Amino acid sequence: MSAKKNKRVYLSPPHLGDQEWEFIKDALDSNWIAPLGPHVDAFEKEIAAYVDIENAVALSSGTAALHLALKLCNIKPGDRVFCSDLTFVSCANVILYENAIPVFIDSDWQSWTMCPKALQQAFDAAEKQNQLPKAVIVTDLYGQSADYDALTSICDHYNVPIIEDAAEAVGGVYKNKKCGNFGKMAVLSFNGNKIMTTSGGGMLLSNNSELIAKARFLSNQARDNAVHYEHSELGYNYRMSNILAALGRGQLQNLDTHIRACEKIFNKYMEELSNLPGIEFFPIADYGQPNYWLSVCLIDPVNAGIHKDEIIDLLEEKNIESRPVWKPMHLQPLYKDYQFFAVNEPDISTTVFKNGICLPSGVGLANDQQNQIIALIRSQYLN
């Protein structure tokens, strides 16, 4: 008989408390289960207050929020949209939804987020070709904000709006302002693996009330204000349900506690593993405070003598989930033929992808589980 397998340790599982059950029970007891209701309204107001922004609309996903943000920037077929290269694919996909053309911008070493120098290089090239972008999607990566002062200065010079993709960074901070506060609009995600979740869901934020009102209209199949069902323009089924919003309200009450737990996990990995050769942890930029959603490190195979895939395989043998970092967009088969701008050779996104590993970082990660992960990584070095 084979040995019983250890209980799986997941990368970033959801963590639920008593508040979530109370809110969900209230939603069920009230019979509000449709994609509208009092918990949706309250969740929007509570997120807006937490982020300190004027307006928010709850949606079915962060991808839906990104898509509507592009619609509200009046993106048309053939328009160019600059986009972070080291990001999840949804940021690029929404550009293709509108038959626009993505242009990818490399990261910098300070934060692994969009490099201002590479962005300027892309604008210089676009200006010469008379093909300035209609928008720039900037991703806050693994819970850390981009350098918005530098990026905004460049975009403002060309009068091009920023869309902040804060899908991974709710609760993160840039210069004393919460992520979700930057650009013309900002996007949050509450996917099941995020630091706070609604199972699936997202939110679009802006200080412009007209933009959010339009997003709300489009997200509800663009139904006109008429007694009968009347539609004058193309809409989408992008609204969040009252039950999922109830879950989100409970999660939001614990968000700061979740962030502290994830920071503690990150710091322990740093303390226990940073002395190993060839290992380097996700840089914490001096301009802010991340939410520590995932603990990420680079393993340089030359200096470490091992490859990051060996660590991933070793952990998987023990039923522990870890993953590579996002594969850069310019390396994706779907996007390999689009423009990509970088100032470093090799480019930073590719280096991070080749050497990067995301370690288990869930709020509920037990101390003995993390000790086991650390011991396994150290043992691989010894071998």
GROMACS .gro file of C-alpha atoms in nm:
model
  383
    1MET     CA    1   0.000   0.000   0.000
    2SER     CA    2   0.138   0.342  -0.097
    3ALA     CA    3   0.206   0.599   0.169
    4LYS     CA    4  -0.067   0.851   0.229
    5LYS     CA    5   0.008   1.176   0.053
    6ASN     CA    6   0.048   1.489   0.262
    7LYS     CA    7  -0.235   1.740   0.254
    8ARG     CA    8  -0.173   1.972  -0.038
    9VAL     CA    9  -0.022   2.312   0.031
   10TYR     CA   10  -0.161   2.556  -0.223
   11LEU     CA   11   0.009   2.866  -0.357
   12SER     CA   12  -0.251   3.121  -0.250
   13PRO     CA   13  -0.579   2.967  -0.133
   14PRO     CA   14  -0.869   3.180  -0.007
   15HIS     CA   15  -0.894   3.242   0.365
   16LEU     CA   16  -1.242   3.286   0.513
   17GLY     CA   17  -1.348   3.408   0.855
   18ASP     CA   18  -1.675   3.437   1.044
   19GLN     CA   19  -1.768   3.773   0.890
   20GLU     CA   20  -1.798   3.624   0.543
   21TRP     CA   21  -2.049   3.364   0.658
   22GLU     CA   22  -2.258   3.629   0.831
   23PHE     CA   23  -2.272   3.850   0.522
   24ILE     CA   24  -2.349   3.557   0.288
   25LYS     CA   25  -2.623   3.430   0.519
   26ASP     CA   26  -2.777   3.775   0.518
   27ALA     CA   27  -2.771   3.782   0.138
   28LEU     CA   28  -2.935   3.440   0.115
   29ASP     CA   29  -3.193   3.516   0.382
   30SER     CA   30  -3.289   3.835   0.199
   31ASN     CA   31  -3.335   3.643  -0.129
   32TRP     CA   32  -3.117   3.898  -0.309
   33ILE     CA   33  -2.910   3.661  -0.524
   34ALA     CA   34  -2.921   3.848  -0.856
   35PRO     CA   35  -2.640   4.066  -0.997
   36LEU     CA   36  -2.764   4.365  -0.798
   37GLY     CA   37  -2.872   4.426  -0.441
   38PRO     CA   38  -2.782   4.594  -0.113
   39HIS     CA   39  -2.454   4.409  -0.066
   40VAL     CA   40  -2.336   4.514  -0.413
   41ASP     CA   41  -2.414   4.876  -0.331
   42ALA     CA   42  -2.246   4.854   0.010
   43PHE     CA   43  -1.939   4.672  -0.126
   44GLU     CA   44  -1.883   4.942  -0.386
   45LYS     CA   45  -1.902   5.215  -0.123
   46GLU     CA   46  -1.676   5.029   0.120
   47ILE     CA   47  -1.406   4.961  -0.140
   48ALA     CA   48  -1.420   5.323  -0.257
   49ALA     CA   49  -1.379   5.440   0.104
   50TYR     CA   50  -1.093   5.196   0.168
   51VAL     CA   51  -0.904   5.304  -0.144
   52ASP     CA   52  -1.008   5.668  -0.086
   53ILE     CA   53  -1.158   5.722  -0.430
   54GLU     CA   54  -1.492   5.873  -0.527
   55ASN     CA   55  -1.661   5.604  -0.737
   56ALA     CA   56  -1.660   5.228  -0.787
   57VAL     CA   57  -1.864   4.971  -0.978
   58ALA     CA   58  -1.853   4.601  -0.887
   59LEU     CA   59  -1.811   4.368  -1.184
   60SER     CA   60  -1.783   4.000  -1.267
   61SER     CA   61  -1.402   4.003  -1.299
   62GLY     CA   62  -1.095   4.220  -1.318
   63THR     CA   63  -1.084   4.139  -1.689
   64ALA     CA   64  -1.435   4.283  -1.730
   65ALA     CA   65  -1.318   4.598  -1.552
   66LEU     CA   66  -1.015   4.629  -1.782
   67HIS     CA   67  -1.234   4.579  -2.088
   68LEU     CA   68  -1.478   4.849  -1.981
   69ALA     CA   69  -1.188   5.083  -1.902
   70LEU     CA   70  -1.071   5.052  -2.262
   71LYS     CA   71  -1.425   5.109  -2.388
   72LEU     CA   72  -1.443   5.424  -2.179
   73CYS     CA   73  -1.112   5.541  -2.329
   74ASN     CA   74  -1.284   5.514  -2.668
   75ILE     CA   75  -1.037   5.258  -2.801
   76LYS     CA   76  -1.110   5.179  -3.166
   77PRO     CA   77  -0.982   4.912  -3.409
   78GLY     CA   78  -0.624   4.986  -3.507
   79ASP     CA   79  -0.553   5.209  -3.206
   80ARG     CA   80  -0.241   5.135  -3.006
   81VAL     CA   81  -0.244   5.061  -2.635
   82PHE     CA   82   0.079   5.037  -2.436
   83CYS     CA   83   0.079   4.758  -2.178
   84SER     CA   84   0.307   4.614  -1.911
   85ASP     CA   85   0.496   4.317  -2.051
   86LEU     CA   86   0.533   4.126  -1.723
   87THR     CA   87   0.167   4.074  -1.640
   88PHE     CA   88  -0.125   3.835  -1.661
   89VAL     CA   89  -0.258   3.783  -2.012
   90SER     CA   90  -0.594   3.952  -1.949
   91CYS     CA   91  -0.425   4.293  -1.978
   92ALA     CA   92  -0.328   4.218  -2.336
   93ASN     CA   93  -0.641   4.023  -2.425
   94VAL     CA   94  -0.874   4.315  -2.358
   95ILE     CA   95  -0.678   4.518  -2.614
   96LEU     CA   96  -0.752   4.254  -2.878
   97TYR     CA   97  -1.118   4.247  -2.769
   98GLU     CA   98  -1.138   4.596  -2.921
   99ASN     CA   99  -0.927   4.501  -3.225
  100ALA     CA  100  -0.661   4.742  -3.106
  101ILE     CA  101  -0.285   4.685  -3.116
  102PRO     CA  102  -0.089   4.608  -2.798
  103VAL     CA  103   0.262   4.743  -2.751
  104PHE     CA  104   0.455   4.589  -2.462
  105ILE     CA  105   0.681   4.774  -2.219
  106ASP     CA  106   0.956   4.604  -2.015
  107SER     CA  107   1.000   4.618  -1.638
  108ASP     CA  108   1.270   4.781  -1.426
  109TRP     CA  109   1.475   4.622  -1.149
  110GLN     CA  110   1.347   4.863  -0.884
  111SER     CA  111   1.002   4.706  -0.869
  112TRP     CA  112   0.962   4.465  -1.165
  113THR     CA  113   0.679   4.694  -1.280
  114MET     CA  114   0.673   4.910  -1.594
  115CYS     CA  115   1.007   5.078  -1.665
  116PRO     CA  116   0.971   5.456  -1.717
  117LYS     CA  117   1.275   5.463  -1.947
  118ALA     CA  118   1.129   5.189  -2.167
  119LEU     CA  119   0.795   5.371  -2.169
  120GLN     CA  120   0.967   5.689  -2.287
  121GLN     CA  121   1.145   5.489  -2.557
  122ALA     CA  122   0.809   5.355  -2.677
  123PHE     CA  123   0.657   5.705  -2.684
  124ASP     CA  124   0.956   5.838  -2.879
  125ALA     CA  125   0.911   5.568  -3.143
  126ALA     CA  126   0.534   5.615  -3.155
  127GLU     CA  127   0.566   5.991  -3.197
  128LYS     CA  128   0.803   5.952  -3.492
  129GLN     CA  129   0.551   5.718  -3.657
  130ASN     CA  130   0.256   5.944  -3.565
  131GLN     CA  131   0.104   5.647  -3.379
  132LEU     CA  132   0.068   5.761  -3.020
  133PRO     CA  133  -0.127   5.521  -2.798
  134LYS     CA  134  -0.480   5.589  -2.680
  135ALA     CA  135  -0.407   5.447  -2.333
  136VAL     CA  136  -0.135   5.289  -2.119
  137ILE     CA  137  -0.221   4.988  -1.900
  138VAL     CA  138   0.019   4.973  -1.604
  139THR     CA  139   0.023   4.659  -1.389
  140ASP     CA  140   0.095   4.669  -1.016
  141LEU     CA  141   0.288   4.343  -0.992
  142TYR     CA  142   0.255   4.082  -0.716
  143GLY     CA  143   0.107   4.341  -0.482
  144GLN     CA  144   0.352   4.625  -0.551
  145SER     CA  145   0.259   4.948  -0.725
  146ALA     CA  146   0.440   5.090  -1.023
  147ASP     CA  147   0.623   5.423  -0.996
  148TYR     CA  148   0.328   5.643  -1.085
  149ASP     CA  149   0.501   5.979  -1.048
  150ALA     CA  150   0.749   5.887  -1.320
  151LEU     CA  151   0.497   5.712  -1.545
  152THR     CA  152   0.230   5.980  -1.508
  153SER     CA  153   0.477   6.255  -1.594
  154ILE     CA  154   0.554   6.083  -1.924
  155CYS     CA  155   0.193   6.003  -2.012
  156ASP     CA  156   0.072   6.352  -1.920
  157HIS     CA  157   0.328   6.502  -2.159
  158TYR     CA  158   0.155   6.317  -2.444
  159ASN     CA  159  -0.196   6.358  -2.299
  160VAL     CA  160  -0.242   5.980  -2.285
  161PRO     CA  161  -0.444   5.831  -1.996
  162ILE     CA  162  -0.316   5.561  -1.763
  163ILE     CA  163  -0.533   5.266  -1.664
  164GLU     CA  164  -0.401   5.128  -1.337
  165ASP     CA  165  -0.419   4.749  -1.328
  166ALA     CA  166  -0.423   4.705  -0.950
  167ALA     CA  167  -0.572   4.355  -0.982
  168GLU     CA  168  -0.293   4.208  -0.769
  169ALA     CA  169  -0.240   4.503  -0.538
  170VAL     CA  170  -0.553   4.586  -0.338
  171GLY     CA  171  -0.428   4.721  -0.006
  172GLY     CA  172  -0.086   4.809  -0.145
  173VAL     CA  173   0.042   5.166  -0.108
  174TYR     CA  174   0.226   5.413  -0.330
  175LYS     CA  175   0.350   5.727  -0.151
  176ASN     CA  176   0.078   5.711   0.116
  177LYS     CA  177  -0.203   5.648  -0.133
  178LYS     CA  178  -0.369   5.311  -0.177
  179CYS     CA  179  -0.329   5.121  -0.504
  180GLY     CA  180  -0.639   5.177  -0.715
  181ASN     CA  181  -0.598   5.555  -0.687
  182PHE     CA  182  -0.393   5.622  -0.998
  183GLY     CA  183  -0.462   5.697  -1.360
  184LYS     CA  184  -0.789   5.785  -1.530
  185MET     CA  185  -0.936   5.459  -1.401
  186ALA     CA  186  -0.814   5.169  -1.190
  187VAL     CA  187  -0.900   4.801  -1.182
  188LEU     CA  188  -0.917   4.556  -0.892
  189SER     CA  189  -0.957   4.179  -0.904
  190PHE     CA  190  -1.116   3.955  -0.642
  191ASN     CA  191  -1.037   3.623  -0.807
  192GLY     CA  192  -1.020   3.315  -0.585
  193ASN     CA  193  -0.642   3.328  -0.550
  194LYS     CA  194  -0.613   3.696  -0.456
  195ILE     CA  195  -0.537   3.834  -0.110
  196MET     CA  196  -0.908   3.913  -0.079
  197THR     CA  197  -1.167   3.733  -0.289
  198THR     CA  198  -1.528   3.725  -0.396
  199SER     CA  199  -1.469   3.385  -0.560
  200GLY     CA  200  -1.470   3.567  -0.892
  201GLY     CA  201  -1.512   3.939  -0.938
  202GLY     CA  202  -1.353   4.275  -0.991
  203MET     CA  203  -1.412   4.646  -0.962
  204LEU     CA  204  -1.358   4.957  -1.171
  205LEU     CA  205  -1.260   5.272  -0.980
  206SER     CA  206  -1.241   5.638  -1.078
  207ASN     CA  207  -1.282   5.987  -0.941
  208ASN     CA  208  -1.486   6.062  -1.254
  209SER     CA  209  -1.849   5.981  -1.171
  210GLU     CA  210  -1.957   5.995  -1.536
  211LEU     CA  211  -1.711   5.721  -1.632
  212ILE     CA  212  -1.832   5.489  -1.356
  213ALA     CA  213  -2.197   5.560  -1.439
  214LYS     CA  214  -2.125   5.466  -1.801
  215ALA     CA  215  -1.942   5.151  -1.692
  216ARG     CA  216  -2.239   5.052  -1.476
  217PHE     CA  217  -2.470   5.104  -1.774
  218LEU     CA  218  -2.253   4.898  -2.011
  219SER     CA  219  -2.209   4.620  -1.755
  220ASN     CA  220  -2.586   4.566  -1.740
  221GLN     CA  221  -2.630   4.493  -2.113
  222ALA     CA  222  -2.656   4.870  -2.178
  223ARG     CA  223  -3.023   4.859  -2.091
  224ASP     CA  224  -3.189   5.194  -2.156
  225ASN     CA  225  -3.410   5.366  -1.900
  226ALA     CA  226  -3.739   5.234  -2.037
  227VAL     CA  227  -4.025   5.022  -1.905
  228HIS     CA  228  -3.959   4.760  -2.170
  229TYR     CA  229  -3.617   4.609  -2.249
  230GLU     CA  230  -3.463   4.858  -2.489
  231HIS     CA  231  -3.100   4.881  -2.597
  232SER     CA  232  -2.940   5.156  -2.804
  233GLU     CA  233  -2.580   5.037  -2.783
  234LEU     CA  234  -2.378   4.722  -2.726
  235GLY     CA  235  -2.360   4.614  -2.364
  236TYR     CA  236  -2.215   4.331  -2.157
  237ASN     CA  237  -2.317   4.093  -1.880
  238TYR     CA  238  -2.047   4.208  -1.640
  239ARG     CA  239  -2.225   4.270  -1.308
  240MET     CA  240  -2.138   4.112  -0.974
  241SER     CA  241  -2.396   3.912  -0.779
  242ASN     CA  242  -2.524   4.019  -0.439
  243ILE     CA  243  -2.394   3.695  -0.283
  244LEU     CA  244  -2.040   3.746  -0.411
  245ALA     CA  245  -2.047   4.108  -0.297
  246ALA     CA  246  -2.149   3.986   0.048
  247LEU     CA  247  -1.844   3.759   0.052
  248GLY     CA  248  -1.629   4.054  -0.053
  249ARG     CA  249  -1.758   4.270   0.232
  250GLY     CA  250  -1.646   4.010   0.484
  251GLN     CA  251  -1.309   3.976   0.315
  252LEU     CA  252  -1.255   4.351   0.314
  253GLN     CA  253  -1.297   4.364   0.691
  254ASN     CA  254  -0.998   4.129   0.720
  255LEU     CA  255  -0.785   4.266   0.437
  256ASP     CA  256  -0.532   4.451   0.652
  257THR     CA  257  -0.495   4.139   0.870
  258HIS     CA  258  -0.435   3.933   0.555
  259ILE     CA  259  -0.168   4.179   0.441
  260ARG     CA  260   0.017   4.157   0.775
  261ALA     CA  261   0.008   3.777   0.758
  262CYS     CA  262   0.147   3.773   0.403
  263GLU     CA  263   0.418   4.022   0.498
  264LYS     CA  264   0.523   3.796   0.785
  265ILE     CA  265   0.544   3.499   0.546
  266PHE     CA  266   0.753   3.698   0.297
  267ASN     CA  267   0.990   3.821   0.567
  268LYS     CA  268   1.045   3.468   0.698
  269TYR     CA  269   1.136   3.341   0.351
  270MET     CA  270   1.376   3.634   0.319
  271GLU     CA  271   1.538   3.573   0.657
  272GLU     CA  272   1.580   3.199   0.605
  273LEU     CA  273   1.680   3.185   0.238
  274SER     CA  274   1.851   3.511   0.142
  275ASN     CA  275   2.190   3.382   0.257
  276LEU     CA  276   2.183   3.107  -0.007
  277PRO     CA  277   2.392   3.178  -0.318
  278GLY     CA  278   2.209   3.297  -0.627
  279ILE     CA  279   1.875   3.368  -0.461
  280GLU     CA  280   1.720   3.714  -0.472
  281PHE     CA  281   1.376   3.814  -0.346
  282PHE     CA  282   1.115   4.041  -0.498
  283PRO     CA  283   1.244   4.398  -0.449
  284ILE     CA  284   1.042   4.626  -0.223
  285ALA     CA  285   1.052   4.971  -0.384
  286ASP     CA  286   1.125   5.253  -0.143
  287TYR     CA  287   0.827   5.454  -0.266
  288GLY     CA  288   0.559   5.235  -0.115
  289GLN     CA  289   0.437   4.925   0.062
  290PRO     CA  290   0.315   4.614  -0.124
  291ASN     CA  291   0.036   4.387  -0.004
  292TYR     CA  292   0.274   4.086  -0.022
  293TRP     CA  293   0.015   3.884  -0.215
  294LEU     CA  294   0.279   3.637  -0.332
  295SER     CA  295   0.632   3.573  -0.209
  296VAL     CA  296   0.847   3.567  -0.521
  297CYS     CA  297   1.218   3.507  -0.562
  298LEU     CA  298   1.472   3.464  -0.841
  299ILE     CA  299   1.712   3.171  -0.851
  300ASP     CA  300   2.013   3.239  -1.071
  301PRO     CA  301   2.116   2.895  -1.202
  302VAL     CA  302   2.479   3.001  -1.254
  303ASN     CA  303   2.539   3.131  -0.901
  304ALA     CA  304   2.298   2.894  -0.728
  305GLY     CA  305   2.405   2.579  -0.910
  306ILE     CA  306   2.038   2.477  -0.940
  307HIS     CA  307   1.749   2.579  -1.163
  308LYS     CA  308   1.421   2.715  -1.033
  309ASP     CA  309   1.237   2.426  -1.205
  310GLU     CA  310   1.420   2.183  -0.976
  311ILE     CA  311   1.271   2.364  -0.676
  312ILE     CA  312   0.923   2.358  -0.829
  313ASP     CA  313   0.955   1.985  -0.900
  314LEU     CA  314   1.089   1.908  -0.552
  315LEU     CA  315   0.805   2.094  -0.383
  316GLU     CA  316   0.550   1.924  -0.607
  317GLU     CA  317   0.685   1.583  -0.503
  318LYS     CA  318   0.586   1.681  -0.148
  319ASN     CA  319   0.241   1.799  -0.265
  320ILE     CA  320   0.336   2.166  -0.232
  321GLU     CA  321   0.228   2.406  -0.505
  322SER     CA  322   0.467   2.667  -0.639
  323ARG     CA  323   0.471   2.832  -0.980
  324PRO     CA  324   0.683   3.027  -1.224
  325VAL     CA  325   0.615   3.399  -1.249
  326TRP     CA  326   0.398   3.537  -1.530
  327LYS     CA  327   0.533   3.459  -1.874
  328PRO     CA  328   0.600   3.796  -2.040
  329MET     CA  329   0.357   3.895  -2.311
  330HIS     CA  330   0.623   3.936  -2.579
  331LEU     CA  331   0.715   3.567  -2.529
  332GLN     CA  332   0.357   3.443  -2.558
  333PRO     CA  333   0.274   3.270  -2.890
  334LEU     CA  334  -0.031   3.494  -2.926
  335TYR     CA  335   0.169   3.816  -2.882
  336LYS     CA  336   0.522   3.739  -3.002
  337ASP     CA  337   0.485   3.947  -3.320
  338TYR     CA  338   0.384   4.271  -3.147
  339GLN     CA  339   0.622   4.554  -3.059
  340PHE     CA  340   0.819   4.531  -2.737
  341PHE     CA  341   1.035   4.804  -2.583
  342ALA     CA  342   1.317   4.743  -2.335
  343VAL     CA  343   1.627   4.934  -2.233
  344ASN     CA  344   1.816   4.639  -2.083
  345GLU     CA  345   1.979   4.348  -2.263
  346PRO     CA  346   1.866   4.086  -2.184
  347ASP     CA  347   1.533   4.241  -2.103
  348ILE     CA  348   1.424   4.231  -1.740
  349SER     CA  349   1.088   4.061  -1.796
  350THR     CA  350   1.257   3.763  -1.959
  351THR     CA  351   1.518   3.733  -1.683
  352VAL     CA  352   1.251   3.743  -1.413
  353PHE     CA  353   1.048   3.482  -1.599
  354LYS     CA  354   1.342   3.246  -1.651
  355ASN     CA  355   1.456   3.259  -1.289
  356GLY     CA  356   1.142   3.350  -1.095
  357ILE     CA  357   0.941   3.125  -0.863
  358CYS     CA  358   0.628   3.203  -0.659
  359LEU     CA  359   0.634   3.030  -0.321
  360PRO     CA  360   0.328   2.936  -0.113
  361SER     CA  361   0.201   3.259   0.039
  362GLY     CA  362  -0.155   3.202   0.155
  363VAL     CA  363  -0.280   3.385   0.462
  364GLY     CA  364  -0.344   3.051   0.632
  365LEU     CA  365   0.003   2.904   0.565
  366ALA     CA  366   0.101   2.732   0.888
  367ASN     CA  367   0.442   2.787   1.044
  368ASP     CA  368   0.534   2.419   1.016
  369GLN     CA  369   0.433   2.419   0.648
  370GLN     CA  370   0.657   2.715   0.575
  371ASN     CA  371   0.940   2.555   0.772
  372GLN     CA  372   0.906   2.245   0.554
  373ILE     CA  373   0.920   2.454   0.235
  374ILE     CA  374   1.231   2.635   0.356
  375ALA     CA  375   1.399   2.308   0.456
  376LEU     CA  376   1.325   2.153   0.117
  377ILE     CA  377   1.475   2.449  -0.069
  378ARG     CA  378   1.786   2.444   0.150
  379SER     CA  379   1.820   2.068   0.098
  380GLN     CA  380   1.819   2.115  -0.279
  381TYR     CA  381   2.116   2.349  -0.245
  382LEU     CA  382   2.300   2.094  -0.031
  383ASN     CA  383   2.238   1.823  -0.289
   0.00000   0.00000   0.00000
